């Protein structure tokens, strides 16, 4: 079974993808993570990607489709894929559907994670993560228990902010979400794939709801 996590930046897609991976032996495919890895390589294309992402704009469909397709080919041994941050445009959604058919697979479920815009800004501005293990913190909602020490891996090597987690870049990301991505909600509703969950519920409750939706889908 393959599923898509759909929702605005800050909705909690990455967090839920990680929990599902652990529970269902599925594999998270995050185009955001893939692009961040590509941009760190410092190649010409990496430099272009870095600029686009820092502003909060979308990378071209060709690049992300290529990344997804490579990663699908590399990973055959999981119980299914969790697409996180992909597709983000109608073109990407059509391409994914073709890619799945060519592998005799399909998208079985799309989870829309719904969160108020005002909450999104609050969640993202102030977010930072551990350099070593990637554990995510927030200045107000979830600071580390002992200043400068990661709760999870105990590293003291410090924390990093994402370059696109500024208020200005986030407004652009939101704008692009409404301009390019939100119509995918109707697209998958019409295909009878859509389930909506309230992204303001506690993390574990959301996880349980998504897990239930995957079971109902089998
Ligand atoms: P978020 O969903 O919180 O904005 P992501 O890590 O998913 O964060 O994405 C970060 C950035 O990576 C996006 O703002 C965009 O520049 C780029 N990106 C990620 N996925 C895609 C995609 N499917 N199509 C185009 N650009 C993408
Ligand atoms: Zn850590």
PDB file of C-alpha atoms and ligand atoms in Angstrom:
ATOM      1  CA  UNK A   1       0.000   0.000   0.000  1.00  0.00           C
ATOM      2  CA  UNK A   2       1.237   3.458  -0.913  1.00  0.00           C
ATOM      3  CA  UNK A   3       0.089   6.680   0.673  1.00  0.00           C
ATOM      4  CA  UNK A   4       0.513  10.418   0.285  1.00  0.00           C
ATOM      5  CA  UNK A   5       0.661  12.890   3.155  1.00  0.00           C
ATOM      6  CA  UNK A   6      -0.807  16.131   1.873  1.00  0.00           C
ATOM      7  CA  UNK A   7      -0.882  19.420   3.720  1.00  0.00           C
ATOM      8  CA  UNK A   8       0.676  22.855   4.073  1.00  0.00           C
ATOM      9  CA  UNK A   9       4.215  23.424   5.392  1.00  0.00           C
ATOM     10  CA  UNK A  10       4.242  22.812   9.115  1.00  0.00           C
ATOM     11  CA  UNK A  11       1.248  20.455   9.093  1.00  0.00           C
ATOM     12  CA  UNK A  12       3.377  17.671  10.565  1.00  0.00           C
ATOM     13  CA  UNK A  13       3.818  15.455   7.521  1.00  0.00           C
ATOM     14  CA  UNK A  14       7.418  14.564   8.330  1.00  0.00           C
ATOM     15  CA  UNK A  15       6.602  13.672  11.934  1.00  0.00           C
ATOM     16  CA  UNK A  16       3.767  11.368  10.893  1.00  0.00           C
ATOM     17  CA  UNK A  17       5.810   9.820   8.096  1.00  0.00           C
ATOM     18  CA  UNK A  18       8.495   8.795  10.613  1.00  0.00           C
ATOM     19  CA  UNK A  19       5.920   7.215  12.956  1.00  0.00           C
ATOM     20  CA  UNK A  20       4.311   5.278  10.107  1.00  0.00           C
ATOM     21  CA  UNK A  21       7.683   4.040   8.915  1.00  0.00           C
ATOM     22  CA  UNK A  22       8.337   2.512  12.309  1.00  0.00           C
ATOM     23  CA  UNK A  23       4.905   0.952  12.607  1.00  0.00           C
ATOM     24  CA  UNK A  24       4.298  -0.385   9.116  1.00  0.00           C
ATOM     25  CA  UNK A  25       7.720  -1.031   7.637  1.00  0.00           C
ATOM     26  CA  UNK A  26       6.935   1.530   4.956  1.00  0.00           C
ATOM     27  CA  UNK A  27       9.457   3.913   3.443  1.00  0.00           C
ATOM     28  CA  UNK A  28       9.238   7.712   3.658  1.00  0.00           C
ATOM     29  CA  UNK A  29      10.033   9.481   0.412  1.00  0.00           C
ATOM     30  CA  UNK A  30      10.420  13.178   1.205  1.00  0.00           C
ATOM     31  CA  UNK A  31      11.323  15.355  -1.764  1.00  0.00           C
ATOM     32  CA  UNK A  32      12.256  18.106   0.706  1.00  0.00           C
ATOM     33  CA  UNK A  33      14.875  15.831   2.313  1.00  0.00           C
ATOM     34  CA  UNK A  34      16.112  14.645  -1.080  1.00  0.00           C
ATOM     35  CA  UNK A  35      16.494  18.221  -2.280  1.00  0.00           C
ATOM     36  CA  UNK A  36      18.295  19.285   0.891  1.00  0.00           C
ATOM     37  CA  UNK A  37      20.730  16.409   0.328  1.00  0.00           C
ATOM     38  CA  UNK A  38      21.187  17.417  -3.334  1.00  0.00           C
ATOM     39  CA  UNK A  39      21.790  21.064  -2.501  1.00  0.00           C
ATOM     40  CA  UNK A  40      24.495  20.189   0.028  1.00  0.00           C
ATOM     41  CA  UNK A  41      26.541  18.493  -2.659  1.00  0.00           C
ATOM     42  CA  UNK A  42      27.483  21.943  -3.979  1.00  0.00           C
ATOM     43  CA  UNK A  43      27.050  21.109  -7.687  1.00  0.00           C
ATOM     44  CA  UNK A  44      25.730  23.732 -10.141  1.00  0.00           C
ATOM     45  CA  UNK A  45      22.237  22.318  -9.919  1.00  0.00           C
ATOM     46  CA  UNK A  46      22.648  22.138  -6.138  1.00  0.00           C
ATOM     47  CA  UNK A  47      23.324  25.881  -5.997  1.00  0.00           C
ATOM     48  CA  UNK A  48      20.192  26.640  -7.994  1.00  0.00           C
ATOM     49  CA  UNK A  49      18.098  24.400  -5.778  1.00  0.00           C
ATOM     50  CA  UNK A  50      19.493  26.091  -2.682  1.00  0.00           C
ATOM     51  CA  UNK A  51      18.382  29.528  -3.852  1.00  0.00           C
ATOM     52  CA  UNK A  52      14.905  28.404  -4.850  1.00  0.00           C
ATOM     53  CA  UNK A  53      14.347  26.591  -1.559  1.00  0.00           C
ATOM     54  CA  UNK A  54      15.659  29.422   0.608  1.00  0.00           C
ATOM     55  CA  UNK A  55      13.029  31.707  -0.936  1.00  0.00           C
ATOM     56  CA  UNK A  56      10.296  29.159  -0.377  1.00  0.00           C
ATOM     57  CA  UNK A  57       9.622  28.568  -4.063  1.00  0.00           C
ATOM     58  CA  UNK A  58       9.049  25.279  -5.825  1.00  0.00           C
ATOM     59  CA  UNK A  59      11.798  23.408  -7.603  1.00  0.00           C
ATOM     60  CA  UNK A  60      10.885  22.333 -11.151  1.00  0.00           C
ATOM     61  CA  UNK A  61       8.626  19.340 -11.660  1.00  0.00           C
ATOM     62  CA  UNK A  62      11.302  17.590 -13.761  1.00  0.00           C
ATOM     63  CA  UNK A  63      13.837  17.613 -10.926  1.00  0.00           C
ATOM     64  CA  UNK A  64      11.542  16.258  -8.237  1.00  0.00           C
ATOM     65  CA  UNK A  65       9.959  13.642 -10.495  1.00  0.00           C
ATOM     66  CA  UNK A  66      13.438  12.406 -11.410  1.00  0.00           C
ATOM     67  CA  UNK A  67      14.395  12.210  -7.717  1.00  0.00           C
ATOM     68  CA  UNK A  68      11.248  10.300  -6.816  1.00  0.00           C
ATOM     69  CA  UNK A  69      11.622   7.908  -9.681  1.00  0.00           C
ATOM     70  CA  UNK A  70      15.257   7.123  -8.776  1.00  0.00           C
ATOM     71  CA  UNK A  71      14.337   6.498  -5.162  1.00  0.00           C
ATOM     72  CA  UNK A  72      11.415   4.244  -6.005  1.00  0.00           C
ATOM     73  CA  UNK A  73      13.701   2.118  -8.137  1.00  0.00           C
ATOM     74  CA  UNK A  74      16.292   1.869  -5.362  1.00  0.00           C
ATOM     75  CA  UNK A  75      13.877   0.624  -2.732  1.00  0.00           C
ATOM     76  CA  UNK A  76      11.825  -2.413  -3.521  1.00  0.00           C
ATOM     77  CA  UNK A  77      11.887  -4.210  -0.182  1.00  0.00           C
ATOM     78  CA  UNK A  78       9.427  -2.116   1.852  1.00  0.00           C
ATOM     79  CA  UNK A  79       5.722  -2.561   2.545  1.00  0.00           C
ATOM     80  CA  UNK A  80       4.927   0.603   0.596  1.00  0.00           C
ATOM     81  CA  UNK A  81       5.837   4.254   0.153  1.00  0.00           C
ATOM     82  CA  UNK A  82       4.850   7.278   2.173  1.00  0.00           C
ATOM     83  CA  UNK A  83       5.091  10.291  -0.105  1.00  0.00           C
ATOM     84  CA  UNK A  84       5.835  13.370   1.986  1.00  0.00           C
ATOM     85  CA  UNK A  85       5.902  16.739   0.231  1.00  0.00           C
ATOM     86  CA  UNK A  86       5.238  15.116  -3.127  1.00  0.00           C
ATOM     87  CA  UNK A  87       3.234  15.607  -5.307  1.00  0.00           C
ATOM     88  CA  UNK A  88       2.960  19.372  -4.976  1.00  0.00           C
ATOM     89  CA  UNK A  89       1.528  20.221  -8.395  1.00  0.00           C
ATOM     90  CA  UNK A  90      -1.101  18.638 -10.643  1.00  0.00           C
ATOM     91  CA  UNK A  91       1.641  17.788 -13.111  1.00  0.00           C
ATOM     92  CA  UNK A  92       3.542  15.906 -10.392  1.00  0.00           C
ATOM     93  CA  UNK A  93       0.358  14.099  -9.358  1.00  0.00           C
ATOM     94  CA  UNK A  94      -0.252  12.874 -12.915  1.00  0.00           C
ATOM     95  CA  UNK A  95       3.397  11.854 -13.227  1.00  0.00           C
ATOM     96  CA  UNK A  96       3.215   9.903  -9.967  1.00  0.00           C
ATOM     97  CA  UNK A  97       0.126   8.105 -11.095  1.00  0.00           C
ATOM     98  CA  UNK A  98       1.865   7.053 -14.314  1.00  0.00           C
ATOM     99  CA  UNK A  99       4.984   6.030 -12.452  1.00  0.00           C
ATOM    100  CA  UNK A 100       2.929   3.850 -10.116  1.00  0.00           C
ATOM    101  CA  UNK A 101       1.043   2.207 -12.988  1.00  0.00           C
ATOM    102  CA  UNK A 102       4.301   1.436 -14.743  1.00  0.00           C
ATOM    103  CA  UNK A 103       5.343  -0.520 -11.604  1.00  0.00           C
ATOM    104  CA  UNK A 104       1.914  -2.196 -11.411  1.00  0.00           C
ATOM    105  CA  UNK A 105       1.245  -0.275  -8.221  1.00  0.00           C
ATOM    106  CA  UNK A 106      -1.102   2.494  -7.188  1.00  0.00           C
ATOM    107  CA  UNK A 107      -1.675   5.284  -4.708  1.00  0.00           C
ATOM    108  CA  UNK A 108      -4.092   3.757  -2.233  1.00  0.00           C
ATOM    109  CA  UNK A 109      -4.656   6.537   0.257  1.00  0.00           C
ATOM    110  CA  UNK A 110      -4.151  10.287   0.556  1.00  0.00           C
ATOM    111  CA  UNK A 111      -4.208  11.840   4.007  1.00  0.00           C
ATOM    112  CA  UNK A 112      -4.982  15.525   4.097  1.00  0.00           C
ATOM    113  CA  UNK A 113      -3.542  17.064   7.268  1.00  0.00           C
ATOM    114  CA  UNK A 114      -5.497  20.212   8.011  1.00  0.00           C
ATOM    115  CA  UNK A 115      -4.089  23.022  10.166  1.00  0.00           C
ATOM    116  CA  UNK A 116      -5.014  26.738  10.499  1.00  0.00           C
ATOM    117  CA  UNK A 117      -2.696  29.131   8.709  1.00  0.00           C
ATOM    118  CA  UNK A 118      -2.067  31.156  11.869  1.00  0.00           C
ATOM    119  CA  UNK A 119      -0.925  27.996  13.655  1.00  0.00           C
ATOM    120  CA  UNK A 120       1.405  27.071  10.818  1.00  0.00           C
ATOM    121  CA  UNK A 121       3.351  30.277  11.088  1.00  0.00           C
ATOM    122  CA  UNK A 122       3.673  29.868  14.825  1.00  0.00           C
ATOM    123  CA  UNK A 123       4.839  26.260  14.472  1.00  0.00           C
ATOM    124  CA  UNK A 124       7.465  26.937  11.862  1.00  0.00           C
ATOM    125  CA  UNK A 125       8.981  30.222  12.917  1.00  0.00           C
ATOM    126  CA  UNK A 126      11.059  29.174  15.918  1.00  0.00           C
ATOM    127  CA  UNK A 127      11.613  25.614  14.765  1.00  0.00           C
ATOM    128  CA  UNK A 128      15.131  24.118  14.933  1.00  0.00           C
ATOM    129  CA  UNK A 129      16.656  20.679  14.933  1.00  0.00           C
ATOM    130  CA  UNK A 130      19.584  18.669  16.262  1.00  0.00           C
ATOM    131  CA  UNK A 131      22.582  18.666  13.913  1.00  0.00           C
ATOM    132  CA  UNK A 132      23.299  15.050  14.718  1.00  0.00           C
ATOM    133  CA  UNK A 133      19.985  13.206  14.814  1.00  0.00           C
ATOM    134  CA  UNK A 134      17.528  15.706  13.298  1.00  0.00           C
ATOM    135  CA  UNK A 135      15.206  15.735  16.336  1.00  0.00           C
ATOM    136  CA  UNK A 136      12.879  18.744  15.935  1.00  0.00           C
ATOM    137  CA  UNK A 137      12.459  21.423  18.629  1.00  0.00           C
ATOM    138  CA  UNK A 138      10.628  24.732  18.996  1.00  0.00           C
ATOM    139  CA  UNK A 139      11.719  27.841  20.895  1.00  0.00           C
ATOM    140  CA  UNK A 140       8.400  28.162  22.710  1.00  0.00           C
ATOM    141  CA  UNK A 141       6.505  24.872  22.325  1.00  0.00           C
ATOM    142  CA  UNK A 142       9.313  22.408  22.773  1.00  0.00           C
ATOM    143  CA  UNK A 143      12.758  23.623  23.820  1.00  0.00           C
ATOM    144  CA  UNK A 144      15.384  21.012  24.757  1.00  0.00           C
ATOM    145  CA  UNK A 145      15.247  20.101  28.444  1.00  0.00           C
ATOM    146  CA  UNK A 146      18.869  20.974  29.123  1.00  0.00           C
ATOM    147  CA  UNK A 147      20.011  23.999  27.143  1.00  0.00           C
ATOM    148  CA  UNK A 148      22.323  23.058  24.285  1.00  0.00           C
ATOM    149  CA  UNK A 149      21.914  19.300  24.758  1.00  0.00           C
ATOM    150  CA  UNK A 150      19.731  17.193  22.474  1.00  0.00           C
ATOM    151  CA  UNK A 151      17.079  15.303  24.478  1.00  0.00           C
ATOM    152  CA  UNK A 152      17.182  12.465  22.007  1.00  0.00           C
ATOM    153  CA  UNK A 153      20.855  11.722  21.255  1.00  0.00           C
ATOM    154  CA  UNK A 154      22.508  13.840  23.992  1.00  0.00           C
ATOM    155  CA  UNK A 155      24.700  15.552  21.391  1.00  0.00           C
ATOM    156  CA  UNK A 156      26.171  18.947  22.292  1.00  0.00           C
ATOM    157  CA  UNK A 157      27.160  19.701  18.703  1.00  0.00           C
ATOM    158  CA  UNK A 158      24.365  22.197  18.407  1.00  0.00           C
ATOM    159  CA  UNK A 159      21.167  22.870  16.539  1.00  0.00           C
ATOM    160  CA  UNK A 160      20.319  24.199  13.098  1.00  0.00           C
ATOM    161  CA  UNK A 161      17.523  26.345  11.713  1.00  0.00           C
ATOM    162  CA  UNK A 162      16.217  25.652   8.241  1.00  0.00           C
ATOM    163  CA  UNK A 163      17.030  28.491   5.874  1.00  0.00           C
ATOM    164  CA  UNK A 164      13.408  28.606   4.699  1.00  0.00           C
ATOM    165  CA  UNK A 165      11.859  28.709   8.172  1.00  0.00           C
ATOM    166  CA  UNK A 166      11.832  32.522   8.274  1.00  0.00           C
ATOM    167  CA  UNK A 167       8.485  34.303   8.284  1.00  0.00           C
ATOM    168  CA  UNK A 168       9.063  35.710   4.797  1.00  0.00           C
ATOM    169  CA  UNK A 169      10.014  32.385   3.187  1.00  0.00           C
ATOM    170  CA  UNK A 170       7.155  30.699   4.983  1.00  0.00           C
ATOM    171  CA  UNK A 171       4.663  33.182   3.488  1.00  0.00           C
ATOM    172  CA  UNK A 172       5.996  32.281   0.049  1.00  0.00           C
ATOM    173  CA  UNK A 173       5.738  28.557   0.863  1.00  0.00           C
ATOM    174  CA  UNK A 174       2.131  29.052   1.971  1.00  0.00           C
ATOM    175  CA  UNK A 175       1.359  31.082  -1.124  1.00  0.00           C
ATOM    176  CA  UNK A 176       2.763  28.311  -3.294  1.00  0.00           C
ATOM    177  CA  UNK A 177       0.793  25.743  -1.336  1.00  0.00           C
ATOM    178  CA  UNK A 178      -2.470  27.526  -2.101  1.00  0.00           C
ATOM    179  CA  UNK A 179      -1.505  28.350  -5.659  1.00  0.00           C
ATOM    180  CA  UNK A 180      -0.101  24.979  -6.735  1.00  0.00           C
ATOM    181  CA  UNK A 181      -0.785  22.235  -4.220  1.00  0.00           C
ATOM    182  CA  UNK A 182      -4.159  22.681  -2.545  1.00  0.00           C
ATOM    183  CA  UNK A 183      -6.102  21.709  -5.665  1.00  0.00           C
ATOM    184  CA  UNK A 184      -4.715  18.208  -5.155  1.00  0.00           C
ATOM    185  CA  UNK A 185      -7.232  17.857  -2.321  1.00  0.00           C
ATOM    186  CA  UNK A 186     -10.080  17.958  -4.847  1.00  0.00           C
ATOM    187  CA  UNK A 187      -8.084  15.869  -7.301  1.00  0.00           C
ATOM    188  CA  UNK A 188      -7.735  12.963  -4.856  1.00  0.00           C
ATOM    189  CA  UNK A 189     -11.206  13.427  -3.407  1.00  0.00           C
ATOM    190  CA  UNK A 190     -12.591  12.850  -6.890  1.00  0.00           C
ATOM    191  CA  UNK A 191     -10.463   9.726  -7.152  1.00  0.00           C
ATOM    192  CA  UNK A 192     -11.953   8.502  -3.838  1.00  0.00           C
ATOM    193  CA  UNK A 193      -8.561   8.379  -2.160  1.00  0.00           C
ATOM    194  CA  UNK A 194      -8.880  11.228   0.321  1.00  0.00           C
ATOM    195  CA  UNK A 195      -9.150  11.071   4.120  1.00  0.00           C
ATOM    196  CA  UNK A 196      -8.943  14.258   6.167  1.00  0.00           C
ATOM    197  CA  UNK A 197      -7.379  14.403   9.617  1.00  0.00           C
ATOM    198  CA  UNK A 198      -7.254  17.333  12.013  1.00  0.00           C
ATOM    199  CA  UNK A 199      -3.582  18.310  12.201  1.00  0.00           C
ATOM    200  CA  UNK A 200      -4.144  20.168  15.475  1.00  0.00           C
ATOM    201  CA  UNK A 201      -4.748  16.987  17.462  1.00  0.00           C
ATOM    202  CA  UNK A 202      -1.889  15.505  19.512  1.00  0.00           C
ATOM    203  CA  UNK A 203       0.808  13.738  17.469  1.00  0.00           C
ATOM    204  CA  UNK A 204      -0.067  10.270  18.775  1.00  0.00           C
ATOM    205  CA  UNK A 205      -3.810  10.735  18.138  1.00  0.00           C
ATOM    206  CA  UNK A 206      -3.125  11.761  14.544  1.00  0.00           C
ATOM    207  CA  UNK A 207      -0.884   8.751  14.155  1.00  0.00           C
ATOM    208  CA  UNK A 208      -3.650   6.446  15.437  1.00  0.00           C
ATOM    209  CA  UNK A 209      -6.160   7.996  13.027  1.00  0.00           C
ATOM    210  CA  UNK A 210      -3.853   7.577  10.057  1.00  0.00           C
ATOM    211  CA  UNK A 211      -3.035   4.022  11.072  1.00  0.00           C
ATOM    212  CA  UNK A 212      -6.755   3.254  11.287  1.00  0.00           C
ATOM    213  CA  UNK A 213      -7.259   4.724   7.815  1.00  0.00           C
ATOM    214  CA  UNK A 214      -4.544   2.450   6.406  1.00  0.00           C
ATOM    215  CA  UNK A 215      -6.227  -0.584   7.987  1.00  0.00           C
ATOM    216  CA  UNK A 216      -9.631   0.378   6.590  1.00  0.00           C
ATOM    217  CA  UNK A 217      -7.961   0.598   3.241  1.00  0.00           C
ATOM    218  CA  UNK A 218      -6.693  -2.978   3.159  1.00  0.00           C
TER     219      UNK A 218
HETATM  220  P1  LIG B   1       7.612  22.029   3.863  1.00  0.00           P
HETATM  221  O1  LIG B   1       6.549  21.074   3.419  1.00  0.00           O
HETATM  222  O2  LIG B   1       7.621  22.241   5.334  1.00  0.00           O
HETATM  223  O3  LIG B   1       7.601  23.326   3.111  1.00  0.00           O
HETATM  224  P2  LIG B   1       9.689  20.382   2.612  1.00  0.00           P
HETATM  225  O4  LIG B   1      10.900  19.896   3.308  1.00  0.00           O
HETATM  226  O5  LIG B   1       8.684  19.376   2.153  1.00  0.00           O
HETATM  227  O6  LIG B   1       9.042  21.422   3.609  1.00  0.00           O
HETATM  228  O7  LIG B   1      10.101  21.236   1.322  1.00  0.00           O
HETATM  229  C1  LIG B   1      11.032  22.272   1.402  1.00  0.00           C
HETATM  230  C2  LIG B   1      11.223  22.938   0.035  1.00  0.00           C
HETATM  231  O8  LIG B   1      11.703  21.967  -0.923  1.00  0.00           O
HETATM  232  C3  LIG B   1       9.987  23.513  -0.624  1.00  0.00           C
HETATM  233  O9  LIG B   1       9.683  24.808  -0.166  1.00  0.00           O
HETATM  234  C4  LIG B   1      10.418  23.505  -2.103  1.00  0.00           C
HETATM  235  O10 LIG B   1      11.322  24.549  -2.376  1.00  0.00           O
HETATM  236  C5  LIG B   1      11.171  22.218  -2.231  1.00  0.00           C
HETATM  237  N1  LIG B   1      10.308  21.071  -2.592  1.00  0.00           N
HETATM  238  C6  LIG B   1      10.044  19.983  -1.820  1.00  0.00           C
HETATM  239  N2  LIG B   1       9.234  19.123  -2.453  1.00  0.00           N
HETATM  240  C7  LIG B   1       8.946  19.676  -3.654  1.00  0.00           C
HETATM  241  C8  LIG B   1       8.139  19.285  -4.769  1.00  0.00           C
HETATM  242  N3  LIG B   1       7.445  18.131  -4.757  1.00  0.00           N
HETATM  243  N4  LIG B   1       8.085  20.108  -5.847  1.00  0.00           N
HETATM  244  C9  LIG B   1       8.772  21.244  -5.883  1.00  0.00           C
HETATM  245  N5  LIG B   1       9.546  21.691  -4.865  1.00  0.00           N
HETATM  246  C10 LIG B   1       9.634  20.923  -3.761  1.00  0.00           C
HETATM  247 ZN1  LIG B   2      20.105  14.742  18.581  1.00  0.00          ZN
END
